Amino acid sequence: MTLLAFSADPVGSSTGALNASKRPTVGETVMPGPGPILREIHRLRRSIHDLESASENGPRQLKAQQNKIAKDEENVKKAQEIVKQSKVHIHEKEVSIKATQAEIAKYEKQLGEISTKKEYDALRSEIAKAKAGIQKIEDAILELMIEGDDKAKLVPEAEKAVKKAKDDLVQFERDLEERLKRYAVEKTRAALDLKNVEASLPEDVKVHYHRLAGLQGEDCIAAVEGQTCTACYTDVTAQMANELLRGAWVLCKSCGRILYSAAQG
């Protein structure tokens, strides 16, 4: 992979590229390139990006907690409703049992008044069916009681958990408000520092930097560690690595980012 290395000399071509770095002659003073400035610009841009991400993430976390509390409250209400409905259904079935028992008592009284075996057997069959029906209702009541008791046991703990979550949410909201204020102050300070540092770029470098920054934001700059661009993980040549160590203006041919040496400074 090849890279483009430029010095901070004035623009000298119709394409807008910077002139290639000049080698110093014997006794010539070597002026520092924009590398150290680019390093600081990159740090500030990443800091601003991180602060913006943190500012956006806080309200999302708040909303997620609020949604969870609302869901937990709904589950508590459902459990309470199940307990309530279980009691209602149990009462209805108990009323049904009493009505059936009264019907059985009436049939049993009628047994002594029947004169034929056929009528007697038919009435006994009705009594047996009624008693079997009572047994089914009693089994259903037992199931409702078990379900209601199980839900009733869960309700106090669930209510306690919801209360704690609400208390935690109040504290989270206080902390979030303080954090957002702090993030805003830090972002304003970083943005001012960035503006000042950007202003210190050589004029011929500045125009190209602002063009790339407008396209890629904080991603317009990347560090080179060893001989590898940390943005696209493409190796630079040894010559370009040396140019970076001098703080020269270098663009990655692979990803187009402005490079600086992580080992510099």
GROMACS .gro file of C-alpha atoms in nm:
model
  265
    1MET     CA    1   0.000   0.000   0.000
    2THR     CA    2   0.127   0.350  -0.076
    3LEU     CA    3   0.065   0.677   0.102
    4LEU     CA    4   0.090   1.039   0.003
    5ALA     CA    5   0.337   1.244   0.206
    6PHE     CA    6   0.323   1.622   0.192
    7SER     CA    7   0.495   1.908   0.367
    8ALA     CA    8   0.327   2.226   0.479
    9ASP     CA    9   0.445   2.413   0.167
   10PRO     CA   10   0.194   2.630  -0.022
   11VAL     CA   11  -0.047   2.467  -0.262
   12GLY     CA   12   0.126   2.425  -0.595
   13SER     CA   13  -0.095   2.217  -0.822
   14SER     CA   14  -0.437   2.242  -0.982
   15THR     CA   15  -0.554   1.937  -0.790
   16GLY     CA   16  -0.513   2.109  -0.453
   17ALA     CA   17  -0.256   1.857  -0.323
   18LEU     CA   18   0.025   1.988  -0.106
   19ASN     CA   19   0.379   1.993  -0.245
   20ALA     CA   20   0.602   1.699  -0.155
   21SER     CA   21   0.822   1.739   0.155
   22LYS     CA   22   1.153   1.909   0.097
   23ARG     CA   23   1.466   1.755   0.243
   24PRO     CA   24   1.663   1.999   0.464
   25THR     CA   25   2.011   2.097   0.346
   26VAL     CA   26   2.316   2.099   0.572
   27GLY     CA   27   2.283   2.372   0.831
   28GLU     CA   28   1.918   2.441   0.747
   29THR     CA   29   1.675   2.466   1.040
   30VAL     CA   30   1.398   2.205   1.010
   31MET     CA   31   1.058   2.357   1.085
   32PRO     CA   32   0.819   2.128   1.269
   33GLY     CA   33   0.533   1.984   1.057
   34PRO     CA   34   0.165   1.980   1.149
   35GLY     CA   35   0.187   1.634   1.312
   36PRO     CA   36   0.178   1.747   1.678
   37ILE     CA   37  -0.111   1.981   1.601
   38LEU     CA   38  -0.301   1.703   1.424
   39ARG     CA   39  -0.247   1.476   1.724
   40GLU     CA   40  -0.407   1.734   1.953
   41ILE     CA   41  -0.690   1.800   1.707
   42HIS     CA   42  -0.762   1.427   1.694
   43ARG     CA   43  -0.767   1.404   2.074
   44LEU     CA   44  -1.007   1.696   2.104
   45ARG     CA   45  -1.236   1.569   1.827
   46ARG     CA   46  -1.257   1.226   1.990
   47SER     CA   47  -1.324   1.389   2.326
   48ILE     CA   48  -1.611   1.593   2.178
   49HIS     CA   49  -1.749   1.283   2.007
   50ASP     CA   50  -1.733   1.084   2.334
   51LEU     CA   51  -1.909   1.365   2.523
   52GLU     CA   52  -2.183   1.380   2.259
   53SER     CA   53  -2.228   1.002   2.276
   54ALA     CA   54  -2.246   1.012   2.656
   55SER     CA   55  -2.500   1.296   2.641
   56GLU     CA   56  -2.718   1.096   2.402
   57ASN     CA   57  -2.679   0.769   2.591
   58GLY     CA   58  -2.793   0.911   2.927
   59PRO     CA   59  -3.152   0.989   2.818
   60ARG     CA   60  -3.172   0.650   2.645
   61GLN     CA   61  -3.075   0.478   2.970
   62LEU     CA   62  -3.335   0.687   3.153
   63LYS     CA   63  -3.605   0.587   2.905
   64ALA     CA   64  -3.509   0.220   2.934
   65GLN     CA   65  -3.541   0.234   3.315
   66GLN     CA   66  -3.877   0.410   3.288
   67ASN     CA   67  -4.002   0.147   3.043
   68LYS     CA   68  -3.887  -0.134   3.272
   69ILE     CA   69  -4.065   0.018   3.572
   70ALA     CA   70  -4.383   0.059   3.366
   71LYS     CA   71  -4.362  -0.305   3.260
   72ASP     CA   72  -4.299  -0.422   3.617
   73GLU     CA   73  -4.597  -0.217   3.740
   74GLU     CA   74  -4.814  -0.374   3.472
   75ASN     CA   75  -4.703  -0.721   3.584
   76VAL     CA   76  -4.793  -0.635   3.944
   77LYS     CA   77  -5.138  -0.519   3.832
   78LYS     CA   78  -5.187  -0.840   3.634
   79ALA     CA   79  -5.091  -1.050   3.936
   80GLN     CA   80  -5.328  -0.853   4.158
   81GLU     CA   81  -5.606  -0.896   3.902
   82ILE     CA   82  -5.545  -1.272   3.888
   83VAL     CA   83  -5.575  -1.290   4.267
   84LYS     CA   84  -5.894  -1.084   4.255
   85GLN     CA   85  -6.048  -1.288   3.974
   86SER     CA   86  -5.954  -1.613   4.147
   87LYS     CA   87  -6.153  -1.507   4.453
   88VAL     CA   88  -6.448  -1.408   4.234
   89HIS     CA   89  -6.444  -1.740   4.046
   90ILE     CA   90  -6.409  -1.935   4.371
   91HIS     CA   91  -6.714  -1.756   4.514
   92GLU     CA   92  -6.914  -1.825   4.197
   93LYS     CA   93  -6.827  -2.195   4.209
   94GLU     CA   94  -6.908  -2.217   4.579
   95VAL     CA   95  -7.251  -2.072   4.503
   96SER     CA   96  -7.289  -2.330   4.225
   97ILE     CA   97  -7.198  -2.611   4.467
   98LYS     CA   98  -7.456  -2.495   4.719
   99ALA     CA   99  -7.723  -2.483   4.448
  100THR     CA  100  -7.630  -2.834   4.332
  101GLN     CA  101  -7.630  -2.964   4.690
  102ALA     CA  102  -7.981  -2.824   4.735
  103GLU     CA  103  -8.084  -3.000   4.414
  104ILE     CA  104  -7.935  -3.329   4.542
  105ALA     CA  105  -8.121  -3.291   4.871
  106LYS     CA  106  -8.445  -3.246   4.678
  107TYR     CA  107  -8.376  -3.557   4.467
  108GLU     CA  108  -8.296  -3.763   4.774
  109LYS     CA  109  -8.626  -3.657   4.934
  110GLN     CA  110  -8.807  -3.758   4.618
  111LEU     CA  111  -8.655  -4.109   4.633
  112GLY     CA  112  -8.894  -4.203   4.912
  113GLU     CA  113  -9.192  -4.091   4.711
  114ILE     CA  114  -9.116  -4.289   4.394
  115SER     CA  115  -9.318  -4.608   4.336
  116THR     CA  116  -9.144  -4.759   4.030
  117LYS     CA  117  -8.792  -4.897   3.998
  118LYS     CA  118  -8.739  -4.718   3.667
  119GLU     CA  119  -8.808  -4.376   3.817
  120TYR     CA  120  -8.601  -4.467   4.121
  121ASP     CA  121  -8.297  -4.564   3.908
  122ALA     CA  122  -8.332  -4.253   3.695
  123LEU     CA  123  -8.334  -4.028   3.999
  124ARG     CA  124  -8.035  -4.207   4.150
  125SER     CA  125  -7.850  -4.147   3.822
  126GLU     CA  126  -7.928  -3.775   3.841
  127ILE     CA  127  -7.799  -3.763   4.198
  128ALA     CA  128  -7.474  -3.936   4.094
  129LYS     CA  129  -7.424  -3.692   3.809
  130ALA     CA  130  -7.483  -3.398   4.040
  131LYS     CA  131  -7.233  -3.530   4.295
  132ALA     CA  132  -6.974  -3.587   4.017
  133GLY     CA  133  -7.034  -3.229   3.904
  134ILE     CA  134  -6.969  -3.104   4.257
  135GLN     CA  135  -6.640  -3.297   4.264
  136LYS     CA  136  -6.526  -3.131   3.942
  137ILE     CA  137  -6.619  -2.790   4.075
  138GLU     CA  138  -6.430  -2.858   4.400
  139ASP     CA  139  -6.120  -2.961   4.198
  140ALA     CA  140  -6.147  -2.639   3.998
  141ILE     CA  141  -6.178  -2.437   4.319
  142LEU     CA  142  -5.864  -2.603   4.452
  143GLU     CA  143  -5.672  -2.509   4.137
  144LEU     CA  144  -5.796  -2.150   4.160
  145MET     CA  145  -5.693  -2.132   4.525
  146ILE     CA  146  -5.343  -2.260   4.448
  147GLU     CA  147  -5.301  -2.016   4.157
  148GLY     CA  148  -5.434  -1.725   4.362
  149ASP     CA  149  -5.208  -1.807   4.657
  150ASP     CA  150  -4.902  -1.834   4.432
  151LYS     CA  151  -4.970  -1.496   4.275
  152ALA     CA  152  -5.057  -1.339   4.610
  153LYS     CA  153  -4.717  -1.444   4.747
  154LEU     CA  154  -4.538  -1.276   4.455
  155VAL     CA  155  -4.721  -0.944   4.475
  156PRO     CA  156  -4.550  -0.798   4.789
  157GLU     CA  157  -4.199  -0.872   4.657
  158ALA     CA  158  -4.290  -0.736   4.315
  159GLU     CA  159  -4.430  -0.418   4.472
  160LYS     CA  160  -4.115  -0.381   4.680
  161ALA     CA  161  -3.898  -0.421   4.367
  162VAL     CA  162  -4.100  -0.157   4.183
  163LYS     CA  163  -4.064   0.087   4.473
  164LYS     CA  164  -3.687   0.036   4.482
  165ALA     CA  165  -3.664   0.080   4.105
  166LYS     CA  166  -3.856   0.410   4.134
  167ASP     CA  167  -3.624   0.530   4.412
  168ASP     CA  168  -3.321   0.433   4.201
  169LEU     CA  169  -3.473   0.616   3.906
  170VAL     CA  170  -3.507   0.938   4.106
  171GLN     CA  171  -3.138   0.918   4.200
  172PHE     CA  172  -3.043   0.832   3.842
  173GLU     CA  173  -3.233   1.138   3.714
  174ARG     CA  174  -3.047   1.362   3.961
  175ASP     CA  175  -2.711   1.215   3.863
  176LEU     CA  176  -2.797   1.235   3.493
  177GLU     CA  177  -2.889   1.602   3.519
  178GLU     CA  178  -2.553   1.677   3.682
  179ARG     CA  179  -2.365   1.467   3.427
  180LEU     CA  180  -2.536   1.632   3.130
  181LYS     CA  181  -2.447   1.976   3.266
  182ARG     CA  182  -2.087   1.865   3.313
  183TYR     CA  183  -2.074   1.713   2.965
  184ALA     CA  184  -2.207   2.038   2.816
  185VAL     CA  185  -1.941   2.245   2.993
  186GLU     CA  186  -1.664   2.005   2.893
  187LYS     CA  187  -1.787   1.994   2.532
  188THR     CA  188  -1.795   2.375   2.511
  189ARG     CA  189  -1.443   2.393   2.651
  190ALA     CA  190  -1.317   2.123   2.415
  191ALA     CA  191  -1.484   2.291   2.116
  192LEU     CA  192  -1.312   2.621   2.203
  193ASP     CA  193  -0.978   2.445   2.245
  194LEU     CA  194  -1.031   2.268   1.912
  195LYS     CA  195  -1.103   2.597   1.737
  196ASN     CA  196  -0.784   2.748   1.878
  197VAL     CA  197  -0.572   2.447   1.786
  198GLU     CA  198  -0.719   2.430   1.435
  199ALA     CA  199  -0.631   2.800   1.393
  200SER     CA  200  -0.264   2.715   1.459
  201LEU     CA  201  -0.242   2.492   1.151
  202PRO     CA  202  -0.035   2.632   0.865
  203GLU     CA  203  -0.261   2.812   0.620
  204ASP     CA  204  -0.180   2.579   0.330
  205VAL     CA  205  -0.260   2.274   0.546
  206LYS     CA  206  -0.570   2.428   0.698
  207VAL     CA  207  -0.774   2.434   0.379
  208HIS     CA  208  -0.718   2.064   0.315
  209TYR     CA  209  -0.782   1.977   0.679
  210HIS     CA  210  -1.116   2.161   0.685
  211ARG     CA  211  -1.222   1.993   0.361
  212LEU     CA  212  -1.156   1.647   0.503
  213ALA     CA  213  -1.303   1.736   0.844
  214GLY     CA  214  -1.621   1.852   0.672
  215LEU     CA  215  -1.652   1.514   0.503
  216GLN     CA  216  -1.548   1.277   0.782
  217GLY     CA  217  -1.570   1.466   1.111
  218GLU     CA  218  -1.350   1.324   1.386
  219ASP     CA  219  -1.278   1.027   1.156
  220CYS     CA  220  -1.071   1.246   0.923
  221ILE     CA  221  -0.759   1.184   1.134
  222ALA     CA  222  -0.595   0.857   1.240
  223ALA     CA  223  -0.284   0.763   1.433
  224VAL     CA  224  -0.014   0.536   1.294
  225GLU     CA  225   0.120   0.283   1.541
  226GLY     CA  226   0.444   0.127   1.431
  227GLN     CA  227   0.379   0.134   1.058
  228THR     CA  228   0.004   0.065   1.065
  229CYS     CA  229  -0.287   0.307   1.013
  230THR     CA  230  -0.515   0.246   1.313
  231ALA     CA  231  -0.824   0.337   1.108
  232CYS     CA  232  -0.792   0.093   0.815
  233TYR     CA  233  -0.511  -0.130   0.949
  234THR     CA  234  -0.303  -0.085   0.633
  235ASP     CA  235   0.075  -0.066   0.669
  236VAL     CA  236   0.259   0.249   0.567
  237THR     CA  237   0.601   0.238   0.403
  238ALA     CA  238   0.916   0.293   0.606
  239GLN     CA  239   0.970   0.624   0.427
  240MET     CA  240   0.624   0.747   0.514
  241ALA     CA  241   0.670   0.633   0.874
  242ASN     CA  242   0.983   0.848   0.891
  243GLU     CA  243   0.794   1.141   0.741
  244LEU     CA  244   0.532   1.101   1.013
  245LEU     CA  245   0.800   1.101   1.281
  246ARG     CA  246   0.905   1.441   1.146
  247GLY     CA  247   0.546   1.557   1.179
  248ALA     CA  248   0.490   1.587   0.803
  249TRP     CA  249   0.149   1.605   0.637
  250VAL     CA  250   0.063   1.251   0.525
  251LEU     CA  251  -0.260   1.112   0.382
  252CYS     CA  252  -0.343   0.743   0.391
  253LYS     CA  253  -0.387   0.626   0.032
  254SER     CA  254  -0.614   0.345   0.154
  255CYS     CA  255  -0.869   0.529   0.370
  256GLY     CA  256  -0.786   0.892   0.287
  257ARG     CA  257  -0.739   0.999   0.649
  258ILE     CA  258  -0.483   1.250   0.771
  259LEU     CA  259  -0.215   1.060   0.960
  260TYR     CA  260   0.011   1.136   1.254
  261SER     CA  261   0.259   0.917   1.437
  262ALA     CA  262   0.146   0.775   1.769
  263ALA     CA  263   0.514   0.758   1.866
  264GLN     CA  264   0.571   1.128   1.798
  265GLY     CA  265   0.580   1.383   2.075
   0.00000   0.00000   0.00000
